[in-house]
Amino acid sequence: MKTKYVLITGATSGFGEACSHLFAKNNWNLILTGRRLDRLEKLASLLITEYKIKVEILNFDVREVEAVNNSIESLPQNVKSNIEILINNAGLAVGRGPIDTGIVDDWERMIDTNIKGLLYVTKAVVPYLKQNKKGHIFNISSIAGKEVYPGGNVYCATKHAVDALSKAMRIDLVEHSIKVTNIAPGAADTEFSIVRFKGDKDVAESVYNGFNPLLAIDIAETIYFVANRPQHVTINDLVIMPTAQASAAVLWKTE
Ligand code: NDP
Ligand code: 8X3
């Protein structure tokens, strides 16, 4: 049984949930976070039963700095001091359209979650990685952090910020032997589009209709592979695309 923990933000769905299953299957203990407590409880119970690992649940909104700090601090000392991997995954797009018709509340939700939330969690966790003189941070950016596409403006800006923060963290943390990996996926079939289009399932499904997207497990397997390189090897940055997507705005659809 491993003593080390991986902390995954946004474990209630999509990439975060897939990472939870894969790390648990490989005997990692987990700290699972998200806003939907019912999902966290169900997932934790399933993984504890299936894999006999230890699981901590932290129910907070990454946009609330005090909740982030209090939640991380509330973990038992032996859990905090054994965090080896942080997966900064919680994030979202809200809306898609020209800048002049953008909704300010949508912009704020994206900026507060994707940039500020990632910063709050990182600041709360890094002291424990530093104590161990090693650790690994994964920041989930996007192809939207490498390119800009029509109607993607603010979401793309937040993911460009994540890309920049990955580079900056790598510089700041190199002396502590902490690895930082930026993960930039293309279109993946998760709850992402349902959230982006505010529950409109028809529009969300039309994103993937006639198109063969990435699945959450594809990203989880990539993260797991990167996390298991020898200590002297860091994979800094990965762009992972569906074969049917040539760039952010070029999706090959058969219908
Ligand atoms: P999902 O919507 O399936 O999952 C998003 C997760 O983020 C959920 O677990 C959600 O949990 C959590 N989350 C969202 N807002 C908050 C918040 N304020 N506080 C705490 N947790 C939050 O989408 P994905 O799995 O696709 O997305 C994961 C990451 O991958 C995001 O950063 C996204 O931008 C990025 N990404 C997605 C791509 C895609 O095509 N799917 C491609 C490239 C990058 P809860 O609601 O319970 O809080
Ligand atoms: C999600 C992928 O291309 O819809 O980050 O922005 S995309």
CSV table of C-alpha atoms and ligand atoms in Angstrom, one decimal:
chain,number,residue,atom,x,y,z
A,1,MET,CA,0.0,0.0,0.0
A,2,LYS,CA,1.4,3.4,-1.0
A,3,THR,CA,1.5,6.2,1.6
A,4,LYS,CA,1.6,8.9,-1.0
A,5,TYR,CA,-1.5,11.0,-2.1
A,6,VAL,CA,-2.5,12.6,-5.3
A,7,LEU,CA,-4.8,15.7,-4.9
A,8,ILE,CA,-7.2,16.1,-7.9
A,9,THR,CA,-9.3,19.2,-8.2
A,10,GLY,CA,-12.6,18.7,-10.1
A,11,ALA,CA,-12.8,15.0,-9.4
A,12,THR,CA,-16.6,14.8,-9.8
A,13,SER,CA,-16.6,14.5,-13.6
A,14,GLY,CA,-14.6,14.2,-16.8
A,15,PHE,CA,-10.7,14.2,-16.6
A,16,GLY,CA,-10.6,14.5,-12.8
A,17,GLU,CA,-12.9,11.5,-12.3
A,18,ALA,CA,-11.0,9.4,-14.9
A,19,CYS,CA,-7.7,10.3,-13.1
A,20,SER,CA,-9.2,9.3,-9.8
A,21,HIS,CA,-10.1,5.8,-11.1
A,22,LEU,CA,-6.7,5.3,-12.8
A,23,PHE,CA,-4.5,6.4,-9.8
A,24,ALA,CA,-6.7,4.4,-7.4
A,25,LYS,CA,-6.4,1.3,-9.6
A,26,ASN,CA,-2.6,1.8,-9.3
A,27,ASN,CA,-2.8,2.0,-5.5
A,28,TRP,CA,-2.4,5.7,-5.0
A,29,ASN,CA,-4.3,7.3,-2.1
A,30,LEU,CA,-6.5,10.2,-3.2
A,31,ILE,CA,-7.7,13.6,-2.1
A,32,LEU,CA,-10.7,14.4,-4.2
A,33,THR,CA,-12.2,17.9,-4.5
A,34,GLY,CA,-15.2,19.5,-6.1
A,35,ARG,CA,-18.4,21.3,-5.3
A,36,ARG,CA,-20.8,18.3,-5.8
A,37,LEU,CA,-20.5,16.5,-2.5
A,38,ASP,CA,-22.9,13.7,-3.4
A,39,ARG,CA,-20.6,12.8,-6.3
A,40,LEU,CA,-17.5,13.0,-4.3
A,41,GLU,CA,-19.0,10.7,-1.6
A,42,LYS,CA,-20.2,8.2,-4.2
A,43,LEU,CA,-16.8,8.1,-6.0
A,44,ALA,CA,-14.8,7.8,-2.7
A,45,SER,CA,-16.9,5.0,-1.5
A,46,LEU,CA,-16.6,3.1,-4.8
A,47,LEU,CA,-12.8,3.5,-5.0
A,48,ILE,CA,-12.2,2.6,-1.3
A,49,THR,CA,-14.3,-0.6,-1.8
A,50,GLU,CA,-12.8,-1.5,-5.2
A,51,TYR,CA,-9.1,-0.7,-4.5
A,52,LYS,CA,-8.7,-0.6,-0.7
A,53,ILE,CA,-7.0,2.8,-0.9
A,54,LYS,CA,-7.4,5.8,1.4
A,55,VAL,CA,-9.5,8.7,0.1
A,56,GLU,CA,-10.1,12.1,1.6
A,57,ILE,CA,-12.9,14.3,0.3
A,58,LEU,CA,-12.7,18.1,0.2
A,59,ASN,CA,-15.9,19.9,-0.8
A,60,PHE,CA,-15.0,23.5,-1.8
A,61,ASP,CA,-15.3,26.0,-4.6
A,62,VAL,CA,-11.9,26.8,-6.0
A,63,ARG,CA,-13.0,30.4,-6.4
A,64,GLU,CA,-13.2,30.9,-2.6
A,65,VAL,CA,-9.7,31.4,-1.3
A,66,GLU,CA,-10.6,30.9,2.4
A,67,ALA,CA,-12.5,27.7,1.6
A,68,VAL,CA,-9.5,26.5,-0.3
A,69,ASN,CA,-7.0,27.3,2.5
A,70,ASN,CA,-9.3,25.9,5.3
A,71,SER,CA,-10.0,22.7,3.4
A,72,ILE,CA,-6.3,21.9,2.6
A,73,GLU,CA,-5.4,22.8,6.2
A,74,SER,CA,-8.2,20.6,7.6
A,75,LEU,CA,-6.5,17.5,6.2
A,76,PRO,CA,-4.7,15.3,8.8
A,77,GLN,CA,-1.0,16.1,9.1
A,78,ASN,CA,0.1,12.7,7.7
A,79,VAL,CA,-2.1,13.2,4.6
A,80,LYS,CA,-0.9,16.7,3.9
A,81,SER,CA,2.7,15.8,4.3
A,82,ASN,CA,2.3,12.9,1.9
A,83,ILE,CA,0.9,14.8,-1.0
A,84,GLU,CA,3.2,14.0,-4.0
A,85,ILE,CA,1.0,15.0,-7.0
A,86,LEU,CA,-1.4,17.9,-7.5
A,87,ILE,CA,-3.6,17.8,-10.6
A,88,ASN,CA,-5.0,21.3,-11.1
A,89,ASN,CA,-7.9,20.2,-13.3
A,90,ALA,CA,-11.0,22.1,-12.1
A,91,GLY,CA,-12.1,24.5,-14.8
A,92,LEU,CA,-14.7,25.4,-17.3
A,93,ALA,CA,-15.8,27.4,-20.3
A,94,VAL,CA,-19.0,29.4,-20.0
A,95,GLY,CA,-20.6,30.7,-23.3
A,96,ARG,CA,-19.0,31.1,-26.7
A,97,GLY,CA,-19.4,34.2,-28.9
A,98,PRO,CA,-18.0,37.5,-29.9
A,99,ILE,CA,-16.3,39.7,-27.3
A,100,ASP,CA,-18.9,42.6,-27.6
A,101,THR,CA,-21.8,40.4,-26.7
A,102,GLY,CA,-20.0,38.5,-23.9
A,103,ILE,CA,-21.6,38.2,-20.5
A,104,VAL,CA,-19.5,39.7,-17.8
A,105,ASP,CA,-20.6,37.1,-15.2
A,106,ASP,CA,-19.5,34.3,-17.6
A,107,TRP,CA,-16.1,36.0,-18.0
A,108,GLU,CA,-15.7,36.2,-14.2
A,109,ARG,CA,-16.7,32.6,-13.7
A,110,MET,CA,-14.0,31.5,-16.1
A,111,ILE,CA,-11.3,33.9,-14.9
A,112,ASP,CA,-12.0,33.2,-11.2
A,113,THR,CA,-12.1,29.4,-11.7
A,114,ASN,CA,-9.5,28.7,-14.3
A,115,ILE,CA,-6.8,31.2,-13.2
A,116,LYS,CA,-7.5,32.4,-9.7
A,117,GLY,CA,-8.8,29.0,-8.4
A,118,LEU,CA,-5.7,27.2,-9.8
A,119,LEU,CA,-3.5,29.8,-8.1
A,120,TYR,CA,-5.2,29.4,-4.7
A,121,VAL,CA,-5.0,25.7,-4.7
A,122,THR,CA,-1.3,25.7,-5.8
A,123,LYS,CA,-0.3,28.2,-3.1
A,124,ALA,CA,-2.0,26.1,-0.5
A,125,VAL,CA,-0.4,22.8,-1.6
A,126,VAL,CA,3.1,23.8,-2.6
A,127,PRO,CA,4.5,24.2,1.0
A,128,TYR,CA,3.8,20.4,1.5
A,129,LEU,CA,5.6,19.5,-1.8
A,130,LYS,CA,8.5,21.7,-0.8
A,131,GLN,CA,8.8,19.9,2.6
A,132,ASN,CA,9.2,16.7,0.7
A,133,LYS,CA,11.8,18.2,-1.7
A,134,LYS,CA,9.9,16.7,-4.6
A,135,GLY,CA,6.5,16.6,-6.1
A,136,HIS,CA,4.6,17.0,-9.4
A,137,ILE,CA,2.1,19.6,-10.4
A,138,PHE,CA,-0.1,19.0,-13.5
A,139,ASN,CA,-1.9,22.1,-14.8
A,140,ILE,CA,-4.8,21.3,-17.2
A,141,SER,CA,-4.6,24.0,-19.9
A,142,SER,CA,-6.1,23.3,-23.3
A,143,ILE,CA,-5.5,23.6,-27.1
A,144,ALA,CA,-7.3,26.9,-26.2
A,145,GLY,CA,-4.1,27.8,-24.3
A,146,LYS,CA,-2.0,27.4,-27.5
A,147,GLU,CA,-4.4,28.9,-30.1
A,148,VAL,CA,-7.4,31.2,-30.2
A,149,TYR,CA,-10.6,30.3,-32.1
A,150,PRO,CA,-13.8,32.3,-33.0
A,151,GLY,CA,-15.9,32.9,-29.9
A,152,GLY,CA,-13.3,31.5,-27.6
A,153,ASN,CA,-11.8,34.8,-26.4
A,154,VAL,CA,-12.0,34.8,-22.6
A,155,TYR,CA,-11.8,31.0,-22.2
A,156,CYS,CA,-8.7,31.0,-24.5
A,157,ALA,CA,-7.2,33.8,-22.5
A,158,THR,CA,-7.7,31.9,-19.2
A,159,LYS,CA,-6.0,28.8,-20.7
A,160,HIS,CA,-3.2,30.9,-22.1
A,161,ALA,CA,-2.7,32.1,-18.6
A,162,VAL,CA,-2.5,28.5,-17.3
A,163,ASP,CA,0.1,27.8,-20.0
A,164,ALA,CA,2.1,30.8,-18.8
A,165,LEU,CA,1.7,29.9,-15.1
A,166,SER,CA,3.0,26.4,-15.9
A,167,LYS,CA,6.2,27.9,-17.3
A,168,ALA,CA,6.5,30.3,-14.3
A,169,MET,CA,5.9,27.6,-11.7
A,170,ARG,CA,8.6,25.5,-13.3
A,171,ILE,CA,11.1,28.3,-12.8
A,172,ASP,CA,9.9,29.1,-9.3
A,173,LEU,CA,10.0,25.5,-8.1
A,174,VAL,CA,13.0,24.0,-9.9
A,175,GLU,CA,15.2,24.4,-6.8
A,176,HIS,CA,12.8,22.2,-4.9
A,177,SER,CA,12.8,19.4,-7.5
A,178,ILE,CA,9.1,19.9,-8.1
A,179,LYS,CA,8.1,19.0,-11.6
A,180,VAL,CA,5.4,21.0,-13.5
A,181,THR,CA,3.6,19.6,-16.5
A,182,ASN,CA,1.2,21.5,-18.7
A,183,ILE,CA,-1.4,19.4,-20.3
A,184,ALA,CA,-3.2,20.8,-23.4
A,185,PRO,CA,-6.0,18.6,-24.7
A,186,GLY,CA,-8.2,19.2,-27.7
A,187,ALA,CA,-11.9,18.5,-27.8
A,188,ALA,CA,-12.9,15.8,-25.3
A,189,ASP,CA,-16.3,14.3,-24.6
A,190,THR,CA,-16.9,15.2,-20.9
A,191,GLU,CA,-19.5,17.4,-19.2
A,192,PHE,CA,-17.4,20.4,-20.6
A,193,SER,CA,-19.8,21.3,-23.4
A,194,ILE,CA,-23.0,20.9,-21.2
A,195,VAL,CA,-21.5,23.4,-18.8
A,196,ARG,CA,-20.3,25.7,-21.6
A,197,PHE,CA,-23.8,25.8,-23.1
A,198,LYS,CA,-25.5,26.1,-19.8
A,199,GLY,CA,-27.3,22.8,-19.8
A,200,ASP,CA,-28.4,22.9,-23.5
A,201,LYS,CA,-27.8,19.3,-24.3
A,202,ASP,CA,-28.6,19.6,-28.0
A,203,VAL,CA,-26.0,22.3,-28.6
A,204,ALA,CA,-23.5,20.4,-26.4
A,205,GLU,CA,-24.1,17.2,-28.4
A,206,SER,CA,-23.7,19.0,-31.7
A,207,VAL,CA,-20.0,19.7,-30.7
A,208,TYR,CA,-19.3,16.0,-30.9
A,209,ASN,CA,-21.8,14.9,-33.5
A,210,GLY,CA,-20.1,13.2,-36.5
A,211,PHE,CA,-16.7,13.7,-34.8
A,212,ASN,CA,-14.5,11.3,-32.9
A,213,PRO,CA,-13.3,13.2,-29.8
A,214,LEU,CA,-10.9,12.4,-27.0
A,215,LEU,CA,-12.3,10.5,-24.0
A,216,ALA,CA,-11.5,11.4,-20.4
A,217,ILE,CA,-9.5,8.2,-20.0
A,218,ASP,CA,-7.1,9.3,-22.8
A,219,ILE,CA,-6.1,12.3,-20.7
A,220,ALA,CA,-5.9,10.2,-17.5
A,221,GLU,CA,-3.6,7.7,-19.1
A,222,THR,CA,-1.3,10.4,-20.4
A,223,ILE,CA,-1.1,12.1,-16.9
A,224,TYR,CA,-0.4,8.7,-15.3
A,225,PHE,CA,2.4,8.0,-17.8
A,226,VAL,CA,4.0,11.4,-17.2
A,227,ALA,CA,3.7,11.0,-13.4
A,228,ASN,CA,5.6,7.7,-13.6
A,229,ARG,CA,8.8,8.9,-15.4
A,230,PRO,CA,12.0,8.7,-13.3
A,231,GLN,CA,12.7,11.6,-10.9
A,232,HIS,CA,15.3,13.1,-13.2
A,233,VAL,CA,12.8,13.3,-16.1
A,234,THR,CA,10.1,15.9,-16.5
A,235,ILE,CA,7.7,16.1,-19.4
A,236,ASN,CA,7.0,19.8,-19.5
A,237,ASP,CA,4.2,20.3,-22.0
A,238,LEU,CA,1.9,18.0,-24.0
A,239,VAL,CA,-0.7,18.9,-26.7
A,240,ILE,CA,-3.1,15.9,-27.0
A,241,MET,CA,-5.6,16.0,-29.8
A,242,PRO,CA,-8.3,13.8,-31.3
A,243,THR,CA,-6.9,12.5,-34.6
A,244,ALA,CA,-10.0,14.2,-36.2
A,245,GLN,CA,-9.0,17.7,-34.9
A,246,ALA,CA,-6.1,19.3,-36.7
A,247,SER,CA,-6.1,22.6,-34.8
A,248,ALA,CA,-8.4,24.4,-32.3
A,249,ALA,CA,-10.9,25.4,-35.1
A,250,VAL,CA,-10.4,22.5,-37.6
A,251,LEU,CA,-12.5,19.5,-36.7
A,252,TRP,CA,-13.1,16.8,-39.3
A,253,LYS,CA,-16.8,15.9,-39.1
A,254,THR,CA,-18.4,13.1,-41.1
A,255,GLU,CA,-21.9,14.6,-40.9
B,1,NDP,P1,-16.1,18.6,-16.7
B,1,NDP,O1,-17.2,19.6,-16.7
B,1,NDP,O2,-16.5,17.2,-17.0
B,1,NDP,O3,-15.4,18.6,-15.3
B,1,NDP,C1,-15.0,19.8,-14.7
B,1,NDP,C2,-14.7,19.6,-13.2
B,1,NDP,O4,-14.3,20.9,-12.7
B,1,NDP,C3,-15.8,19.1,-12.4
B,1,NDP,O5,-15.4,18.1,-11.6
B,1,NDP,C4,-16.3,20.3,-11.6
B,1,NDP,O6,-16.7,19.9,-10.3
B,1,NDP,C5,-14.9,21.1,-11.5
B,1,NDP,N1,-15.2,22.5,-11.2
B,1,NDP,C6,-15.7,23.4,-12.1
B,1,NDP,N2,-15.8,24.6,-11.5
B,1,NDP,C7,-15.3,24.4,-10.2
B,1,NDP,C8,-15.2,25.3,-9.0
B,1,NDP,N3,-15.6,26.6,-9.1
B,1,NDP,N4,-14.8,24.8,-7.9
B,1,NDP,C9,-14.4,23.5,-7.8
B,1,NDP,N5,-14.5,22.6,-8.8
B,1,NDP,C10,-15.0,23.1,-10.0
B,1,NDP,O7,-15.0,19.0,-17.8
B,1,NDP,P2,-13.6,18.4,-18.2
B,1,NDP,O8,-13.3,17.2,-17.4
B,1,NDP,O9,-13.6,18.4,-19.6
B,1,NDP,O10,-12.7,19.6,-17.7
B,1,NDP,C11,-11.5,19.5,-16.9
B,1,NDP,C12,-10.5,20.5,-17.3
B,1,NDP,O11,-10.1,20.2,-18.6
B,1,NDP,C13,-11.0,21.9,-17.3
B,1,NDP,O12,-10.0,22.8,-16.8
B,1,NDP,C14,-11.2,22.2,-18.8
B,1,NDP,O13,-11.1,23.6,-19.1
B,1,NDP,C15,-10.1,21.4,-19.4
B,1,NDP,N6,-10.2,21.0,-20.8
B,1,NDP,C16,-11.3,20.4,-21.2
B,1,NDP,C17,-11.4,20.0,-22.6
B,1,NDP,C18,-12.6,19.3,-23.1
B,1,NDP,O14,-12.8,19.4,-24.4
B,1,NDP,N7,-13.4,18.6,-22.3
B,1,NDP,C19,-10.2,20.2,-23.4
B,1,NDP,C20,-9.1,20.9,-22.9
B,1,NDP,C21,-9.1,21.2,-21.6
B,1,NDP,P3,-18.0,20.5,-9.6
B,1,NDP,O15,-19.0,21.0,-10.6
B,1,NDP,O16,-18.5,19.3,-8.8
B,1,NDP,O17,-17.4,21.5,-8.7
B,2,8X3,C1,-11.6,22.7,-24.4
B,2,8X3,C2,-11.3,22.5,-25.8
B,2,8X3,O1,-11.3,23.5,-28.1
B,2,8X3,O2,-13.4,23.6,-26.9
B,2,8X3,O3,-10.5,23.4,-23.7
B,2,8X3,O4,-11.6,25.0,-26.3
B,2,8X3,S1,-11.9,23.7,-26.8
